XYZ file of C-alpha atoms in Angstrom:
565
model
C 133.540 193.376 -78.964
C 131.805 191.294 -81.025
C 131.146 192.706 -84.561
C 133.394 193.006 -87.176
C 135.053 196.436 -86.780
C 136.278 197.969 -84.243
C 137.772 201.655 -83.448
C 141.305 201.773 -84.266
C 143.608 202.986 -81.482
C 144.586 206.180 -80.182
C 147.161 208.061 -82.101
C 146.434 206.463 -85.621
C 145.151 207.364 -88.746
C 141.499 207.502 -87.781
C 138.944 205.060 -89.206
C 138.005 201.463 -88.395
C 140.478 198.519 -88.098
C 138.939 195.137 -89.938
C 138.626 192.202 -87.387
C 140.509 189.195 -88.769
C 138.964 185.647 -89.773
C 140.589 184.130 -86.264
C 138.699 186.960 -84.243
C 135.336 186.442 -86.153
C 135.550 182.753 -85.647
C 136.762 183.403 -82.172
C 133.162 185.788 -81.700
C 130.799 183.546 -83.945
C 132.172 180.527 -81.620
C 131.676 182.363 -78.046
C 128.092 183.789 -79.346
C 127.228 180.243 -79.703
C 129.039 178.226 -76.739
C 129.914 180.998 -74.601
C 133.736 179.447 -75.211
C 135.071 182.983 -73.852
C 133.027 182.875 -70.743
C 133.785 179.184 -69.697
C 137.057 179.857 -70.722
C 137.722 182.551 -68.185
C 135.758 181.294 -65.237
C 138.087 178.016 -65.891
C 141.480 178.822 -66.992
C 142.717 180.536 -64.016
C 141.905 178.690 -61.679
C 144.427 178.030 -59.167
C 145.497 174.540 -58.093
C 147.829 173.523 -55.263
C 151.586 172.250 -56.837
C 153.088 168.846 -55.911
C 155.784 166.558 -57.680
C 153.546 163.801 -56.119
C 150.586 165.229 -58.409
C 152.598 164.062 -61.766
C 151.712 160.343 -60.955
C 147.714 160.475 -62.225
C 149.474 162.925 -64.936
C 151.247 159.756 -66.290
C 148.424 157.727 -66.152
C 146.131 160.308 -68.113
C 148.935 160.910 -70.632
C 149.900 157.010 -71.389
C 146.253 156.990 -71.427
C 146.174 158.904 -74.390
C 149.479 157.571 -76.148
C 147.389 154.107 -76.062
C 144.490 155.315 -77.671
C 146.296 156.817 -80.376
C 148.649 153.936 -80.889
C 145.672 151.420 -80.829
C 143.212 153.383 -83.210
C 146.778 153.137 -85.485
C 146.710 149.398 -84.711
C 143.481 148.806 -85.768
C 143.652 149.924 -89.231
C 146.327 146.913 -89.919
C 144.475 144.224 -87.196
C 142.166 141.316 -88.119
C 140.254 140.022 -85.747
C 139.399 136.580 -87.173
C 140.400 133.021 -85.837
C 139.881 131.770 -89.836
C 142.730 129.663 -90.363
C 145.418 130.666 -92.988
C 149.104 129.011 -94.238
C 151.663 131.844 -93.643
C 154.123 132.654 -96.182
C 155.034 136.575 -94.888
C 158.575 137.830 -94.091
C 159.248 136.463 -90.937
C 160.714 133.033 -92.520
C 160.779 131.017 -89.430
C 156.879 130.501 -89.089
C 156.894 130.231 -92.976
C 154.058 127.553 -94.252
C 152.583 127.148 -90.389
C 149.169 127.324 -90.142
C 147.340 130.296 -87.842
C 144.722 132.515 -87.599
C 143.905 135.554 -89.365
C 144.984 137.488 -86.318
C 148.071 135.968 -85.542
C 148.932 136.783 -89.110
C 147.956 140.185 -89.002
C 149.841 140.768 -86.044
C 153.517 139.459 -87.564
C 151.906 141.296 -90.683
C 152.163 144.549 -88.178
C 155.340 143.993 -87.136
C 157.580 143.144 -90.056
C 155.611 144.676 -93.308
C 153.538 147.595 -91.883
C 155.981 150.633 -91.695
C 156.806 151.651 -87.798
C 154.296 148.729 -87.004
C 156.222 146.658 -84.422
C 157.201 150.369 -82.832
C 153.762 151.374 -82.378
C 152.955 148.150 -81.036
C 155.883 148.435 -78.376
C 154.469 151.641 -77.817
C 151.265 150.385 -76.872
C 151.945 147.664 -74.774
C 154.499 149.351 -72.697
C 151.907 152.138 -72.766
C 149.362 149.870 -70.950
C 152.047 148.846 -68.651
C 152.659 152.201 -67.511
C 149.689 153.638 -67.665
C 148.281 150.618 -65.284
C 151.202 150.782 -62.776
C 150.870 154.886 -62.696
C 147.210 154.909 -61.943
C 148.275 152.215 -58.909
C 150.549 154.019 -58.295
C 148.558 157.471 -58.075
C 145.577 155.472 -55.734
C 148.588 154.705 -53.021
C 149.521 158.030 -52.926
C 145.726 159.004 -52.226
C 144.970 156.652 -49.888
C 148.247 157.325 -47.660
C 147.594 161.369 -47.694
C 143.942 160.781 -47.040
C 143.090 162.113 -49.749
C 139.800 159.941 -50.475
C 137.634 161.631 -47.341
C 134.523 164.143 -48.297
C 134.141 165.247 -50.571
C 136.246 162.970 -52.832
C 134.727 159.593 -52.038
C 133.018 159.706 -55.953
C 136.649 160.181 -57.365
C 138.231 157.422 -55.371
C 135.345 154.891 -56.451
C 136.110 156.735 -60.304
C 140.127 155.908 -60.268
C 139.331 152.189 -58.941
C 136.835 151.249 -61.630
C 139.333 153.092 -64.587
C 142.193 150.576 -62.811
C 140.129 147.659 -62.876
C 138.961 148.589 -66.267
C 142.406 149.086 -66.934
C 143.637 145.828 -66.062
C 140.893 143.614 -67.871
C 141.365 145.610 -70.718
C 145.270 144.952 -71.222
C 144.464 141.378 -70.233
C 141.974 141.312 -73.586
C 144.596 143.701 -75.575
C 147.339 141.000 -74.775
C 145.193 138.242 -75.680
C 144.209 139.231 -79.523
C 147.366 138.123 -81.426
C 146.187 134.824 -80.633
C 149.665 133.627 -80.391
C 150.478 131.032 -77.924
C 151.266 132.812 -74.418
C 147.684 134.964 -74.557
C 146.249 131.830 -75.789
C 147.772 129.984 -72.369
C 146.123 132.854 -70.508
C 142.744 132.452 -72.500
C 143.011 128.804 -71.313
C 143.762 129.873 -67.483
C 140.511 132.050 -67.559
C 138.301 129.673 -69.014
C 139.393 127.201 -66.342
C 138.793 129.637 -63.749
C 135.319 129.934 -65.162
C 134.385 126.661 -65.306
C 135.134 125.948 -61.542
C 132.118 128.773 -60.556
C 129.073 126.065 -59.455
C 126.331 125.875 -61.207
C 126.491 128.592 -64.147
C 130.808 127.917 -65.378
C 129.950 125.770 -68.140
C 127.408 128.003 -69.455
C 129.357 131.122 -69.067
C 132.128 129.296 -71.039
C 129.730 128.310 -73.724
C 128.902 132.218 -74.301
C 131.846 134.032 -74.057
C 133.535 131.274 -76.430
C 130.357 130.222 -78.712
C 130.913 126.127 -77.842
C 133.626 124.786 -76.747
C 137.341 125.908 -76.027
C 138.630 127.176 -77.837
C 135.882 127.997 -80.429
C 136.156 130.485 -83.300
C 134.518 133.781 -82.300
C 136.477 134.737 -78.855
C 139.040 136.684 -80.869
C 136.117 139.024 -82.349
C 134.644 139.240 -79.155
C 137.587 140.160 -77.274
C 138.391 142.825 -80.195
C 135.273 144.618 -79.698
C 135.086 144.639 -75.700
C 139.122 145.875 -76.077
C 138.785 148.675 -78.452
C 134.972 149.773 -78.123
C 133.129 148.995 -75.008
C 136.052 149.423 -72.260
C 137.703 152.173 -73.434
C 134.444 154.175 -73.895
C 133.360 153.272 -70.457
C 136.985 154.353 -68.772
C 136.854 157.774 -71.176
C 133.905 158.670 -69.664
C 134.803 157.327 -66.076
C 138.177 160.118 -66.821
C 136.308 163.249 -68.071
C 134.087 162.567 -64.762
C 136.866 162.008 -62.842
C 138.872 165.553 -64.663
C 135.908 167.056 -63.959
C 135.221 166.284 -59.998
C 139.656 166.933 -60.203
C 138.716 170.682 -61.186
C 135.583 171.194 -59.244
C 137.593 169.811 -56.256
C 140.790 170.857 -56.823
C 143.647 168.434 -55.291
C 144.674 168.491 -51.672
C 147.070 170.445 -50.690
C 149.827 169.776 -47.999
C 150.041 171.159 -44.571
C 152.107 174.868 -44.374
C 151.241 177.906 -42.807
C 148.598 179.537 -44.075
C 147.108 176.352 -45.801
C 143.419 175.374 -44.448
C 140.286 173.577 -45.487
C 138.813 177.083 -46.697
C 141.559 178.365 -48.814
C 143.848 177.497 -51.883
C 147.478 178.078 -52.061
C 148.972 177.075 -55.391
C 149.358 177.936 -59.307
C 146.685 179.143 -61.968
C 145.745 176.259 -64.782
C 146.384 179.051 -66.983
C 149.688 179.468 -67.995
C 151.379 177.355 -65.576
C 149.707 174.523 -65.737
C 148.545 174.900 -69.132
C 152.411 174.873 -70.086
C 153.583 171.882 -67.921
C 151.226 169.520 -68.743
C 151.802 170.328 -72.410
C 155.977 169.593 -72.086
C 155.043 166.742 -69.791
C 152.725 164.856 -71.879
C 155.860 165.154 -74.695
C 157.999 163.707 -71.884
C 155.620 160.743 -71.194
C 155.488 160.391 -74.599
C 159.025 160.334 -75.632
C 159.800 157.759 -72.261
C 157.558 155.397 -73.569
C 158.685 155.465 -77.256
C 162.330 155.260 -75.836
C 161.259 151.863 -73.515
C 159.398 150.559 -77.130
C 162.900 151.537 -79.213
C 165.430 149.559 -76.503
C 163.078 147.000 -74.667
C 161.151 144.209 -76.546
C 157.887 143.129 -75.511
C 155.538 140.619 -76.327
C 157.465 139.207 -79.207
C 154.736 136.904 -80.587
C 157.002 135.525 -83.260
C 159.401 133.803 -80.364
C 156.067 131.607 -78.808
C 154.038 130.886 -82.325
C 150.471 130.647 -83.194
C 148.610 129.248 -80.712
C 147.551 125.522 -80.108
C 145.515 124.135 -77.367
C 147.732 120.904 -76.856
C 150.898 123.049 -76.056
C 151.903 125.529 -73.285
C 154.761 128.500 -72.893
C 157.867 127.873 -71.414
C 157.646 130.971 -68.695
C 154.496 131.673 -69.156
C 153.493 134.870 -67.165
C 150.887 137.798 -67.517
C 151.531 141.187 -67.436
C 152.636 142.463 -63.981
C 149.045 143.630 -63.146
C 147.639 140.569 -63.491
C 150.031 138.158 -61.956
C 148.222 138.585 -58.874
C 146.133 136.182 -59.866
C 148.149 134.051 -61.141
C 149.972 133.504 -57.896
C 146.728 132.575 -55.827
C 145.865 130.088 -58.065
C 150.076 128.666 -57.774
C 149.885 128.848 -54.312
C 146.188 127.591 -53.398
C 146.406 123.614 -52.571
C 144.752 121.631 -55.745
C 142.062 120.376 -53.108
C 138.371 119.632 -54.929
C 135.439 118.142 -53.389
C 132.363 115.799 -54.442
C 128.817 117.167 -54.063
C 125.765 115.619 -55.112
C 127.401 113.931 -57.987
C 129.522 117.087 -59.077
C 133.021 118.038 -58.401
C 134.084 121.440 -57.043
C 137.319 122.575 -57.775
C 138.427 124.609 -54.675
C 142.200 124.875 -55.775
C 140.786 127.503 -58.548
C 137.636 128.462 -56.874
C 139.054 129.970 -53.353
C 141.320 131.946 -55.444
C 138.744 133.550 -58.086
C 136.488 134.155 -54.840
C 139.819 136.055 -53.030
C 140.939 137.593 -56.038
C 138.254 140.647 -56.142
C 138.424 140.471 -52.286
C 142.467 141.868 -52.577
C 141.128 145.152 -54.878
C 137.829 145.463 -52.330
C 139.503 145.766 -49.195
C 141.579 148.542 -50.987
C 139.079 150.580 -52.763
C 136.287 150.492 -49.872
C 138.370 151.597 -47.070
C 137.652 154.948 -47.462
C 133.940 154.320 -46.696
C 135.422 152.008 -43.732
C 137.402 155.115 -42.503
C 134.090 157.264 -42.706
C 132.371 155.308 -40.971
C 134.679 154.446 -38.354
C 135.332 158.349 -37.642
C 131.560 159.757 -38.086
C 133.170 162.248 -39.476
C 131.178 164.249 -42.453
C 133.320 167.737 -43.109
C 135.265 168.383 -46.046
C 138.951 168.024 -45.849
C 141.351 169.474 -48.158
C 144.607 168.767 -46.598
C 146.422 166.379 -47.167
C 147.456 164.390 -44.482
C 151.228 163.095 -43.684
C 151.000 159.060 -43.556
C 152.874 158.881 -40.173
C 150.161 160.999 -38.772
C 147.441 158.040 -39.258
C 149.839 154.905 -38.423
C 147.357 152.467 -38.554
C 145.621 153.635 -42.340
C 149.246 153.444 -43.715
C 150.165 150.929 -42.124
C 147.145 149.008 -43.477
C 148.267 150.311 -47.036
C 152.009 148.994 -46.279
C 150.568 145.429 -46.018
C 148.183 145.280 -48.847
C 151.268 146.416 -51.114
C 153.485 143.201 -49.135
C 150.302 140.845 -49.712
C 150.058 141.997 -53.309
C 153.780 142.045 -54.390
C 154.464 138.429 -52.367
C 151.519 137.148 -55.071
C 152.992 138.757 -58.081
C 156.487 136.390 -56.518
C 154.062 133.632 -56.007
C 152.817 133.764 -59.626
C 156.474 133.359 -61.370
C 157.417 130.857 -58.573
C 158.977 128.851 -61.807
C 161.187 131.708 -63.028
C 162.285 132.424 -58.849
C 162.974 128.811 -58.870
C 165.064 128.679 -62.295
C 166.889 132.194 -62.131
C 168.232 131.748 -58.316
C 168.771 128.088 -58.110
C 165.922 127.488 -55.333
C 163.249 124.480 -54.928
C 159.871 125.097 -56.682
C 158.012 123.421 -53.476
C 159.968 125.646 -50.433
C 159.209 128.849 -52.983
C 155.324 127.932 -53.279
C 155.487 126.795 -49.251
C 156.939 130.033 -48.046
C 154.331 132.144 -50.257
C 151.780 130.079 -48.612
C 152.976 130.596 -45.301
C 153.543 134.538 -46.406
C 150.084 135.043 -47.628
C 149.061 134.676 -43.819
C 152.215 136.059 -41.935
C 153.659 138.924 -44.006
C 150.826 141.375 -44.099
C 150.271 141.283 -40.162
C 154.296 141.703 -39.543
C 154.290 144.419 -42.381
C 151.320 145.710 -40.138
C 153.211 145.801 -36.477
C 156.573 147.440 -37.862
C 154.920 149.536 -40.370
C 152.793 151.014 -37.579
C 155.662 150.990 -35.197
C 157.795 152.781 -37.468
C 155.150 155.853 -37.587
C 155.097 156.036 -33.755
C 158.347 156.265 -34.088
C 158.069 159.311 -36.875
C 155.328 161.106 -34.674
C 157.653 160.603 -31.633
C 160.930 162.006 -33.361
C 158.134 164.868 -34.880
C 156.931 165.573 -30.963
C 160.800 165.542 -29.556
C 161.613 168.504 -32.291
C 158.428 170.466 -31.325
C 159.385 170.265 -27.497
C 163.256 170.211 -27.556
C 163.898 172.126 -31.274
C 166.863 170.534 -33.967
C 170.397 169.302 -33.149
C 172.284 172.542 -34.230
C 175.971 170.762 -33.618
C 176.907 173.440 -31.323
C 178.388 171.856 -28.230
C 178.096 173.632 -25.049
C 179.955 172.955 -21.865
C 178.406 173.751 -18.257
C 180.128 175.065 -15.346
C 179.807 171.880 -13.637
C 181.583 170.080 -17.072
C 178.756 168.693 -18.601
C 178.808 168.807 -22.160
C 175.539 169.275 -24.028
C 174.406 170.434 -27.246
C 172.943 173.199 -28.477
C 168.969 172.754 -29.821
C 167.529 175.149 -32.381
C 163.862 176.214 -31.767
C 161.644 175.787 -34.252
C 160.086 178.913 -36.411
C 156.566 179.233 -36.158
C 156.078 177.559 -39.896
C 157.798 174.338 -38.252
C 155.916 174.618 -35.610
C 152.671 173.960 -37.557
C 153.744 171.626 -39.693
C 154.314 169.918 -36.978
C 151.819 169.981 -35.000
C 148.556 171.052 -36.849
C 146.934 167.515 -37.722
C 144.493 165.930 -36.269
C 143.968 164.028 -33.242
C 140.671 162.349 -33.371
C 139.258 161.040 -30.020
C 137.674 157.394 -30.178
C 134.337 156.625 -30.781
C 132.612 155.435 -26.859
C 129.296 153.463 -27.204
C 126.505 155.272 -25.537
C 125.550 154.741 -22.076
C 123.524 151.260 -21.775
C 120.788 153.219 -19.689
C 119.240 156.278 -21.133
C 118.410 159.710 -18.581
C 114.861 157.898 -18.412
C 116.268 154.613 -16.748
C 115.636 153.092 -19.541
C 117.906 150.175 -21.342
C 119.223 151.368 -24.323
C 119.910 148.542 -27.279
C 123.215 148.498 -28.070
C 123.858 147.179 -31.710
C 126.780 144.440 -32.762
C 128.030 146.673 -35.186
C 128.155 149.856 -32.735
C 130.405 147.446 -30.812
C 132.386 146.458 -33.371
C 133.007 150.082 -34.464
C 134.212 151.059 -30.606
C 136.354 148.737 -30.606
C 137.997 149.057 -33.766
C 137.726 152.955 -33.213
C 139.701 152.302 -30.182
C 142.329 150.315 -32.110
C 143.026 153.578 -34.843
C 142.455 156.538 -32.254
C 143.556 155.175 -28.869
C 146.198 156.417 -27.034
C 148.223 153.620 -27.337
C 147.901 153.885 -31.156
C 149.534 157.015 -31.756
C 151.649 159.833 -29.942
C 150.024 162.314 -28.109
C 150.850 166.169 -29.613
C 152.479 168.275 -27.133
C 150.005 171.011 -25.525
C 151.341 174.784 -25.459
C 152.045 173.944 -21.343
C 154.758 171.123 -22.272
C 155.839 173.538 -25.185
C 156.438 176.256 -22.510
C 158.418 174.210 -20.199
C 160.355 172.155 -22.158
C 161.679 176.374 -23.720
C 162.229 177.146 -19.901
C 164.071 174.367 -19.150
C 166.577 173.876 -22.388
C 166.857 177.955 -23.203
C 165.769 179.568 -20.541
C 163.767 181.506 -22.638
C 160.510 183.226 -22.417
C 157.160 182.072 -23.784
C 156.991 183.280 -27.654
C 154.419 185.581 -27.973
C 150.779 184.206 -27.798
C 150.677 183.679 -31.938
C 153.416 180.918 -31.639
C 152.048 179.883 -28.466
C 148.520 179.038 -30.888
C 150.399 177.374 -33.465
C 151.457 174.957 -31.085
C 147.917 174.304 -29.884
C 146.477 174.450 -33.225
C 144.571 171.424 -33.411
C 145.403 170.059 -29.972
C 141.952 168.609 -28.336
């Protein structure tokens, strides 16, 4: 009911029972908004449960910790390179001359109460929230989650993680102290070795030349303005397509593309998200009260004639770091100008690493033809030659991350500089294809194990001796739930070009990249790249022969051929 009095119940005293000011801003609200409506078409809706699901939870929730740390921040930050003498708490720097940022910054953390812990809390914040939403994207891409109809919400998660990553790069890079000023200096390199347009690119983004006086105010705005509006609305998008969607859900009995088996938003969720946003919360405060980060007042105000000793970027950037360590310093003459390959090759392979990652699933889709919706998640051994894909882009990317503190390998473990950069040259070429073979080998392996249960059931440890003295042991069949699990994926049959002559007689055109797609359609589907599932006939014998048993009645008989084709 909507107006302001309503019958009171049965068995009082008679009369009307006055609504109170929660209830009439409750109605004036849902007259307005329809909040009640939305509200109960929403709230209990039910989503499948998975621990694996907590992973873009911890991105979404560091997500927020940062943006209330950094509004905090800004309140106390000045983003100006204007020159000043210090004379603050932190004696050691006392009387050096820096910029109004740097100062602001050791301002922050000495003089500004709980300053240097909400700093902490906002760098380790980006950290996290950077390595969860990686994190989260591997788990997608090995499950298959990314087919139709969540294509849109891969391409959403990639642009918030490259997003994310620029962004801490910039966030890093405003105390103007000299470590972010070393990495300043690296990117302004790397854009001056882009033919043609580098110099003028430099002279924009730092008004003149390096390092100028206006890249700190610059940075400040893209860092706390333009990104993080673009990734907040990139996330209520991607929320949004999450709840119209729903996640996938695992294969079980009873689970298919046309149903949902899980919990409703509404309390469940509702109530776990709320005690795990308090946990994400209180795990990053906890890393900000026992591990320093970024101590600015350790490397000094930053001057362009000096350098870092172990100078290093956050973890998500030192990617790039290690193509430029490990790319040759090889440059070339051209028509009177000088091309600088040993930084060029690497800022040209550097978006190449992300690509091949975020446009697989396109790749895949095309590859397959297929267009239906899936909803269930797939098990990565199940698709050997998609995981094992995703097993070497994580070896290429973590042997870079080595490559870019080659220095600090070299120092902490006693080895030579030159056979560390050597063997992450050689790596870059040889470890992804040999994380390839035995990654794929390993899930043939999996599927085999997977087909010997179906046909032959588990090792019970019962030991049985035959008449004859043979001693074997008992095998457990499976139950029917096994049974599907085990046997209710996919199988799909390789794409075969059509025939080069039509029913007419006539040629048919055969395209380069129909022929490329056979062939690598052959390579994922064939039968040499993955084990065959066992049909109900190999199911029935291998029962005869190990129990001497009876076919199961024709419902197990179908879970075994679910899916067979």
């Amino acid at each position: 009911m909507s107006n302001e009095h309503r019958p009171q119940a049965a068995g009082g005293t008679g009369g009307t029972v006055t609504a109170s000011k929660g209830e009439k801003l409750a109605d004036w609200a849902d007259g307005r908004v329809g909040l009640f409506t939305l509200a109960k078409a929403n709230l209990r809706k039910i989503f499948p449960d998975h621990w694996s699901f907590m992973l873009g939870e911890v991105a979404l929730y560091s997500f927020v910790v940062i943006i209330l740390t950094g509004v905090y921040l800004t309140l106390f930050f000045k983003p100006s390179m204007n020159e000043v003498v210090y004379h603050g708490t932190y004696t050691p720097l006392d009387g050096i001359r820096m910029s109004d940022a740097f100062k602001s910054t050791l301002d922050i953390s000495f003089d500004v109460r709980g300053g240097l812990l909400l700093r902490q809390v906002h760098h380790w914040g980006a950290l996290v929230f950077v390595v969860a939403m990686l994190v989260h994207m591997m788990r997608v891409f090995f499950t298959g989650a990314f087919r139709k109809p969540r294509e849109l919400n891969w391409l959403f998660g990639a642009g918030l993680l490259i997003l994310g990553m620029f962004d801490g790069f910039m966030g890093y890079s405003l105390p103007d102290d000299l470590l972010s000023g070393t990495g300043m200096r690296f990117m302004e390199g790397a854009i001056l070795s882009v033919p043609i347009v580098g110099t003028y690119l430099v002279m924009f983004i730092f008004g003149g030349q390096y390092p100028g006086h206006i890249w700190v105010p610059r940075l400040f705005t893209v860092h706390v303005l333009l990104i993080p509006g673009i990734m907040a609305g990139l996330l209520v998008a991607h929320l949004i397509l999450v709840m119209y969607h729903k996640h996938t859900q695992g294969i079980h009995a009873g689970r298919n593309n046309n149903n949902v088996v899980g919990l409703p938003l509404l309390p469940v969720y509702m109530a776990k998200a709320g005690g795990f946003f308090f946990l994400v919360s209180g795990v990053l405060a906890l890393c900000a009260g026992i591990a320093q980060v970024n101590p600015i007042w350790a490397y000094g105000p930053y001057r362009p004639d000096e350098v870092t000793t172990d100078a290093q970027p956050d973890w998500y950037m030192g990617f790039s770091e290690g193509l430029i360590r490990i790319m040759p310093g090889w440059e070339i003459n051209l028509w009177g100008h000088t091309l600088v390959l040993g930084v060029l090759i690497p800022l040209m392979v550097f978006p190449l690493v992300l690509i091949a990652l975020w446009g697989y699933p396109f790749f895949e889709a095309w590859l397959t033809g297929d267009k239906r919706e899936h909803h269930i998640a797939e098990r990565p051994r199940n698709n050997p030659t998609r995981t094992a894909f995703g097993a070497a882009w994580i070896s290429e990317y973590v042997l870079l991350l080595a490559a870019g503190g080659n220095d600090l390998v070299a120092t902490h473990f006693h080895l030579s500089l030159n056979a560390i950069t050597w063997t992450c040259r050689i790596g870059f070429f040889v470890l992804p294809v040999l994380v390839f073979v035995l990654t794929k080998r390993f899930c043939l392996g999996l599927q085999r194990r997977d087909k010997e249960k179906v046909l032959h059931g588990r090792e019970s440890g019962v030991i049985m001796r035959y008449p004859h003295g043979e001693f074997v042991e008992v095998h457990e069949p499976l139950s029917q739930e096994d049974l599907y699990f085990y046997t209710a994926h996919e199988q799909p049959a390789p794409y075969e070009l059509p025939a080069e002559v039509d029913e007419n007689g006539v040629p048919r055109k055969i395209t380069w990249a129909e022929r490329i797609r056979a062939r690598l359609s052959a390579a994922y589907f064939s039968e040499e790249g993955r084990i065959r599932k066992p049909t109900a006939e190999e199911y029935r014998q291998a029962l005869e022969a190990h129990h001497g048993a009876e076919m199961p009645p024709a419902v197990e008989e179908q879970q075994v051929a679910e899916g067979h084709r």
